[in-house]
Short mmCIF file of C-alpha atoms in Angstrom, two decimals:
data_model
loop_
_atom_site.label_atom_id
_atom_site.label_comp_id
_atom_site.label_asym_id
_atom_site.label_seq_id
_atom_site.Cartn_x
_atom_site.Cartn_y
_atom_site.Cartn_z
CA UNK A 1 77.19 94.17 68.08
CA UNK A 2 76.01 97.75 68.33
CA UNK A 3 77.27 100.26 71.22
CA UNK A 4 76.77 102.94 72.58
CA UNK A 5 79.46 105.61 74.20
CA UNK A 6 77.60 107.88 76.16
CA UNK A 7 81.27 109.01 77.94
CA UNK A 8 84.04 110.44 76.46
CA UNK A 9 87.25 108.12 77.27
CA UNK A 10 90.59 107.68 75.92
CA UNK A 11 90.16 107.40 72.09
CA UNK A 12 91.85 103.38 72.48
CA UNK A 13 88.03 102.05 72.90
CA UNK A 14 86.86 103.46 69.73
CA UNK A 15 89.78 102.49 67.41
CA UNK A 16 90.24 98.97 69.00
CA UNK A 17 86.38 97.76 69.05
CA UNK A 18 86.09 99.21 65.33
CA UNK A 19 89.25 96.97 64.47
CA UNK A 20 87.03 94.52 66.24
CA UNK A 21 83.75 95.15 63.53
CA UNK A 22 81.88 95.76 66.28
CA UNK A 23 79.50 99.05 65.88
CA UNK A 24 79.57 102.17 67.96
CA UNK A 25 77.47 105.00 68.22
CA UNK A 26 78.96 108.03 70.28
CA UNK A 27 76.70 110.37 72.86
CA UNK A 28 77.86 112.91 74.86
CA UNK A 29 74.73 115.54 75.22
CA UNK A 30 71.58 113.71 74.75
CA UNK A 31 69.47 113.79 78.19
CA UNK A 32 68.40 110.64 79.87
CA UNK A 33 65.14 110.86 78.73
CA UNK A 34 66.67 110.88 74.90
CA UNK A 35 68.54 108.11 75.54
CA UNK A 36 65.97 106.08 77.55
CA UNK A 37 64.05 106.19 73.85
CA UNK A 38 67.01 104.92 71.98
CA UNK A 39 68.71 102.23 74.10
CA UNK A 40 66.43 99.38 72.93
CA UNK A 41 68.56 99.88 69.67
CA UNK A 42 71.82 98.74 71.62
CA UNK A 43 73.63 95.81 72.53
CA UNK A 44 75.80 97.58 74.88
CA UNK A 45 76.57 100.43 76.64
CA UNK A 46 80.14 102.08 78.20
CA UNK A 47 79.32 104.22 80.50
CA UNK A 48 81.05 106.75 83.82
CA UNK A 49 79.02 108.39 85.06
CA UNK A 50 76.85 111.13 83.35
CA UNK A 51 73.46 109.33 83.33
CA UNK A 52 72.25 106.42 85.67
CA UNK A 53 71.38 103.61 84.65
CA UNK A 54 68.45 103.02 86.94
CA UNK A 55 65.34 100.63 86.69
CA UNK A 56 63.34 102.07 83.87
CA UNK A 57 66.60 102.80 81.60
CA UNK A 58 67.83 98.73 82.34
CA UNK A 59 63.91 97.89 81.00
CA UNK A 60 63.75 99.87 78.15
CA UNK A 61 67.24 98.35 76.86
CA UNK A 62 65.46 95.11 75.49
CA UNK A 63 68.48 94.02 73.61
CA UNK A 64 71.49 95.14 76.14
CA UNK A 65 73.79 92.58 76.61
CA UNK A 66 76.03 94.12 78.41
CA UNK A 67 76.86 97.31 80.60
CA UNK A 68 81.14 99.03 80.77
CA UNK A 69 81.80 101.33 83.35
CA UNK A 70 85.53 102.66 82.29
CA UNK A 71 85.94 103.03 86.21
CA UNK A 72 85.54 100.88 89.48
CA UNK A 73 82.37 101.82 91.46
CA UNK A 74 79.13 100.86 90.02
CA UNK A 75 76.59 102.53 92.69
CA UNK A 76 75.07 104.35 89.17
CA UNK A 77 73.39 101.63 87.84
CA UNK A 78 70.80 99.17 89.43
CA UNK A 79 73.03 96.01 89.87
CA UNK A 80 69.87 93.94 90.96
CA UNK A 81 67.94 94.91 87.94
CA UNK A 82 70.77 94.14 85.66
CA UNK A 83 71.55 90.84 86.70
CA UNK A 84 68.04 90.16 86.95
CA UNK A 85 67.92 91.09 83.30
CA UNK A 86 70.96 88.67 82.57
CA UNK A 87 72.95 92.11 81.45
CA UNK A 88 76.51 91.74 82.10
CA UNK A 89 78.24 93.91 84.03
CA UNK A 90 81.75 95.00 83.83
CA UNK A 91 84.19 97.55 85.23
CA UNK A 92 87.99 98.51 85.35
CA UNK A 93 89.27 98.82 89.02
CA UNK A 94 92.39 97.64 87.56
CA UNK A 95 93.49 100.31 85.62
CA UNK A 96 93.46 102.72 88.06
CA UNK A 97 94.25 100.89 91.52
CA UNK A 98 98.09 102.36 91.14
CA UNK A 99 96.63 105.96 90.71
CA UNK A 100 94.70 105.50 93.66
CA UNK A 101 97.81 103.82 95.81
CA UNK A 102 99.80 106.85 95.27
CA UNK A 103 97.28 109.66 95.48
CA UNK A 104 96.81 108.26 98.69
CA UNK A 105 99.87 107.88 100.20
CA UNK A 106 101.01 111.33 98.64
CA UNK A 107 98.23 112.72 99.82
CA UNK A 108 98.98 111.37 102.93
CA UNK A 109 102.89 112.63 103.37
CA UNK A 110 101.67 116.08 102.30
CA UNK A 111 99.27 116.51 105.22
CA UNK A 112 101.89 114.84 107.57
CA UNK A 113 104.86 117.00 106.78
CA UNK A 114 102.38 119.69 106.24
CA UNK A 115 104.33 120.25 102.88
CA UNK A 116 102.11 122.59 101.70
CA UNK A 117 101.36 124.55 104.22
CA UNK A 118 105.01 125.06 105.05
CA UNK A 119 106.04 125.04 100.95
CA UNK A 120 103.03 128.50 100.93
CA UNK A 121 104.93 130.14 103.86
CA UNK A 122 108.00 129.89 102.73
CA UNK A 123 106.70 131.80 99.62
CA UNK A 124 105.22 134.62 101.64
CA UNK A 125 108.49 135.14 103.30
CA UNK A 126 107.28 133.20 106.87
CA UNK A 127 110.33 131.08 107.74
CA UNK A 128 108.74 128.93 110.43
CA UNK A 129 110.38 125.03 111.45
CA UNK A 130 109.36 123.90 114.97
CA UNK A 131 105.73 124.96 113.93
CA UNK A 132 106.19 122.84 110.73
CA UNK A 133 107.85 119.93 112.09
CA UNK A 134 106.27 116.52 110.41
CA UNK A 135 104.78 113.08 111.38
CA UNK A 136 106.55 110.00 109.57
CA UNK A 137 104.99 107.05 108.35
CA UNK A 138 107.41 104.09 109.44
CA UNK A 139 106.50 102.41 112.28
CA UNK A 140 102.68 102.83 111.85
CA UNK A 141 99.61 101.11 111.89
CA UNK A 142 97.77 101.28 108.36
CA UNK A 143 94.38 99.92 108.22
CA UNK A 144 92.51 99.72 105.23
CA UNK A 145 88.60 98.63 105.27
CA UNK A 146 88.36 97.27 101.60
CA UNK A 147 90.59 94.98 100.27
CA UNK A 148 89.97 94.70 96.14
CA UNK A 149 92.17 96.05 93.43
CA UNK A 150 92.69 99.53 95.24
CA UNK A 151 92.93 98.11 98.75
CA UNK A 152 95.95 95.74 97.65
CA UNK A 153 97.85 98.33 95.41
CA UNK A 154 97.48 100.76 98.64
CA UNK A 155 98.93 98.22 101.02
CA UNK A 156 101.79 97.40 98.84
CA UNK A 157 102.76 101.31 98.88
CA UNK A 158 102.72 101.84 102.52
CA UNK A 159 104.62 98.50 103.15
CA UNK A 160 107.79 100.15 101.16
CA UNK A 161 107.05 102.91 104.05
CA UNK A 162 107.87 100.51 107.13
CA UNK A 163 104.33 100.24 107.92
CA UNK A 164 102.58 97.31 109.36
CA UNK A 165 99.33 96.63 107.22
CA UNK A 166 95.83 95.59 108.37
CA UNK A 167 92.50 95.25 106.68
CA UNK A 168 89.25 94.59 106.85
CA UNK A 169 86.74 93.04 104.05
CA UNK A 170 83.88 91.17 104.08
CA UNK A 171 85.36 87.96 101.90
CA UNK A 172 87.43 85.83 104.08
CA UNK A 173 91.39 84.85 103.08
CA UNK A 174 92.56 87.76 101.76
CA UNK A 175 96.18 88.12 103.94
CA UNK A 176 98.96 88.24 101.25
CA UNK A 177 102.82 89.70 101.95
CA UNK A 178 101.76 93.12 101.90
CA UNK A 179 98.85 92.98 104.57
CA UNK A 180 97.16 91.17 107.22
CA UNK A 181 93.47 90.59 107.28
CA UNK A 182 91.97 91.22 111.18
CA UNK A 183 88.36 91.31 112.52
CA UNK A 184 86.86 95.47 111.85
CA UNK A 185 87.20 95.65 115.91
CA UNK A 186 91.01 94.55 115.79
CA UNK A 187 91.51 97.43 113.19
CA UNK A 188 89.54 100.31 115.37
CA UNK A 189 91.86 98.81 117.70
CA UNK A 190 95.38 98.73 116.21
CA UNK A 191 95.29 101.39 113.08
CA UNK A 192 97.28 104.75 113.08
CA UNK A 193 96.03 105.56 110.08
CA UNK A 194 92.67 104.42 108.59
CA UNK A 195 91.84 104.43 104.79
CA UNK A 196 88.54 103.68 102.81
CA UNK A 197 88.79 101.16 99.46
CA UNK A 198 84.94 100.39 99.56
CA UNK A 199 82.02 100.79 97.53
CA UNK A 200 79.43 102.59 98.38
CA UNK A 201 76.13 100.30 99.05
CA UNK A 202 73.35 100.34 101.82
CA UNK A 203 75.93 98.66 104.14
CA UNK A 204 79.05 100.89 103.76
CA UNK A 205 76.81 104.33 103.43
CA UNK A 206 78.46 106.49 106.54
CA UNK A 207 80.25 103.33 107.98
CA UNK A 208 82.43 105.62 109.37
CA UNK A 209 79.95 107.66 111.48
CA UNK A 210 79.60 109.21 115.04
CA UNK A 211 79.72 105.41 116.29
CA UNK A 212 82.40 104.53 114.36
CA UNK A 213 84.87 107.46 115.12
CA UNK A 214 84.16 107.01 118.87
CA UNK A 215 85.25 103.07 119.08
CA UNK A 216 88.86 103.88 117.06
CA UNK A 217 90.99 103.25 120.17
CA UNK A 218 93.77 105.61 119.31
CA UNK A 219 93.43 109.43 117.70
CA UNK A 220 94.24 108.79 113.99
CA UNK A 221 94.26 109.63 110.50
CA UNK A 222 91.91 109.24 107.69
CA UNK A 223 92.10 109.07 103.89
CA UNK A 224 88.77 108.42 101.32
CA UNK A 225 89.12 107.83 98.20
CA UNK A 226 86.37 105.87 97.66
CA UNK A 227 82.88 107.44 98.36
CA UNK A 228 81.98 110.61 99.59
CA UNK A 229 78.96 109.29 101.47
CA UNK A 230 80.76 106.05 103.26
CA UNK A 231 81.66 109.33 105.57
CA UNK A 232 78.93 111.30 107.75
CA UNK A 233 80.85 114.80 106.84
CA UNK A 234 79.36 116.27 110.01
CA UNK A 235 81.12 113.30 112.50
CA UNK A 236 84.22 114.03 110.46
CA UNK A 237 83.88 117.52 111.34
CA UNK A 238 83.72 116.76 115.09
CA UNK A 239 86.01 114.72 115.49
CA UNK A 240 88.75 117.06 113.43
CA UNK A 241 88.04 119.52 115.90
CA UNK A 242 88.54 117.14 118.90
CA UNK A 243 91.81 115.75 117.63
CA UNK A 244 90.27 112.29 117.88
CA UNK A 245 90.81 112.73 113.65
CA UNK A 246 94.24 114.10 113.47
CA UNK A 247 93.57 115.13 110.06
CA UNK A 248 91.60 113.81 106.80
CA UNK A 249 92.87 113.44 103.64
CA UNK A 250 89.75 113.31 101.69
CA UNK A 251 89.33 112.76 97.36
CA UNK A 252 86.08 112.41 97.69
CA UNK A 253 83.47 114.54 99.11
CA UNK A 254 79.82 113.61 100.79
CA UNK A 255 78.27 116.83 98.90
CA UNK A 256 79.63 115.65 95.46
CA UNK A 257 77.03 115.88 92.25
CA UNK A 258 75.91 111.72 91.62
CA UNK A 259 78.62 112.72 88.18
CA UNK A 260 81.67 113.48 90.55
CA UNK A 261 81.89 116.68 88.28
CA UNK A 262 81.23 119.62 90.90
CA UNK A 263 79.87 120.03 94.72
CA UNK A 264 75.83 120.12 94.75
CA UNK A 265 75.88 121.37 98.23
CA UNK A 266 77.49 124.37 100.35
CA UNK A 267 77.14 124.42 103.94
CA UNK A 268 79.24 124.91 107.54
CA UNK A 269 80.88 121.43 107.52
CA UNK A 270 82.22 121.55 104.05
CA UNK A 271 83.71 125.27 104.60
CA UNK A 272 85.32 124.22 107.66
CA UNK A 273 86.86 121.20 105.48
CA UNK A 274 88.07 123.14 102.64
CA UNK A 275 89.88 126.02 105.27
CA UNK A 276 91.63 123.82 107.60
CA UNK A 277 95.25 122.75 108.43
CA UNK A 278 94.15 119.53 109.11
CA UNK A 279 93.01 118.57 106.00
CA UNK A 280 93.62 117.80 102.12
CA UNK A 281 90.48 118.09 99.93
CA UNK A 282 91.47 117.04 95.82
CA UNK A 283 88.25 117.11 93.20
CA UNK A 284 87.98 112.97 92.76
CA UNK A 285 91.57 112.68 91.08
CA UNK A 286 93.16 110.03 92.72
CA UNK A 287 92.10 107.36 89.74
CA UNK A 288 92.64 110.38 87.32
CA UNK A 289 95.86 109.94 86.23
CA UNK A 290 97.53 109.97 82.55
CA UNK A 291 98.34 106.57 82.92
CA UNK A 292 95.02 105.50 84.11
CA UNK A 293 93.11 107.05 81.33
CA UNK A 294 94.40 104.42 79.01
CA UNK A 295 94.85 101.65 81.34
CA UNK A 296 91.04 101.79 82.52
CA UNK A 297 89.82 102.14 78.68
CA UNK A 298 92.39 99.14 77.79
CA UNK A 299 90.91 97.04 80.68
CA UNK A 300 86.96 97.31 79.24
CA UNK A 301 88.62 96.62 75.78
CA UNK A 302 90.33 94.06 76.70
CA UNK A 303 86.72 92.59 78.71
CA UNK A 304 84.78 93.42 75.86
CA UNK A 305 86.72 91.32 73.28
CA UNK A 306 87.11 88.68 75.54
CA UNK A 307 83.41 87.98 76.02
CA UNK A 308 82.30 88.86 72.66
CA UNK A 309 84.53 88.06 70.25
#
């Protein structure tokens, strides 16, 4: 089988599928429209996110057999299409769901403690306690709305923090030792804190919205790492301000590039974001760990041989 690499990614994929005598061709700078004009050549593709792989792309690769995103969300190419086409689809939310856990409960008992805000004064000689004392995590509500790879590996994390755990997914039967499943109006109800593990679709673009914010019974926190859009930024914004949001820790951003590689847009909302207390912004890291370069790449190897060898 031939391939195509049009991301780089831990160096594991190449040397394994070679071992494998399967045949890869690597592109990191060609366009979409110069890759559009090859891809018929290809039985496969691995893919992040540089190019999408929309309608015309999907028809022009007459021979794909199968699409690899080394990463979990697949909003960047046209799952419809694809299965349509009988191209299989694969992606590694495994390899990175631990990344994710921590970066969100670290992100989480920075913004709480206000450990960096207080760490920064301390530096600058301001020697300040009352005005820095912290929020704890034991004893509160943690609902999560997504419960897949990144939604379990979450709840297990805040459960070693004396937290009681609710979610929220659309499949039913989920409840395990770590976390309860409840109806999305018991959550809005019950949750302290409130965390995103979702994809983003037509369904969960700005689920949490004006509406949203306004039927969460008690003032609360909120964490995304999943999609920037499954957030209206200027609700978010609002609500900060309020104190109905008590603060946001937030890995991804509503402005991001369709890449995840920089911010496309500048405006009011995302200044007030990026200069207040109440919030932690990071640049789409929380899967972007060390450890989760190789696990993700190991993950599509490991899918790859198992389907086509």
């Amino acid at each position: 089988m031939k391939i195509l690499l049009l991301d780089k990614n831990h160096p594991l994929i190449t040397e394994q599928l070679l071992a494998k005598n399967f045949v890869l061709e690597e592109d990191f700078t060609s366009s979409y429209d110069e890759v559009c004009h090859k891809i018929e050549n290809y039985d496969g593709v691995i893919i992040r996110s540089r190019i999408p792989l929309d309608k015309n792309f999907l028809e022009k690769g007459k021979s794909l057999k199968f699409i690899a995103r080394v990463g979990a969300g697949m909003e960047n190419i046209d799952i419809p299409v694809a299965e349509k086409l009988g191209i299989q689809l694969i992606n590694s939310p495994e390899g990175n769901r631990d990344s994710v856990a921590e970066h969100v409960v670290g992100m989480l008992l920075i913004l709480m403690n206000r450990l960096f805000i207080a760490s920064q004064e301390v530096k600058n000689g301001i020697w300040l306690r009352e005005e820095n004392r912290g929020d704890e995590l034991l004893g509160k509500t943690v609902g999560l709305i997504g419960y897949g790879n990144m939604g379990k590996a979450t709840a297990k994390r805040f459960s070693g923090f004396g937290c009681k755990v609710i979610f929220h997914d659309i499949l039913p039967g989920l409840s395990d030792d770590y976390a309860s499943q409840v109806s999305l109006d018991e959550l809005k109800k019950s949750a302290d804190i409130l965390s995103l593990h979702i994809p983003l679709t037509s369904e969960t673009n700005y689920l949490v919205n004006e509406k949203f914010i306004s039927e969460m019974k008690k003032d609360f926190y909120l964490v995304n790492t999943a999609r920037g859009k499954n957030v209206e930024t200027k609700y978010l914004v609002e609500a900060l301000k309020s104190g109905k949001i008590k603060g946001a820790c937030l890995d991804v951003l509503e402005y991001e590039k369709a890449s995840f590689e920089n911010l496309e847009t500048e405006n009011e909302d995302l200044k007030y974001l990026l200069e207040s207390e109440k919030t932690i912004v990071t640049p789409h890291i929380a899967g972007w760990t060390h450890q989760s370069k190789e696990k993700l790449a190991q993950v599509i190897v490991d899918k790859i041989i198992a389907s086509y060898c």
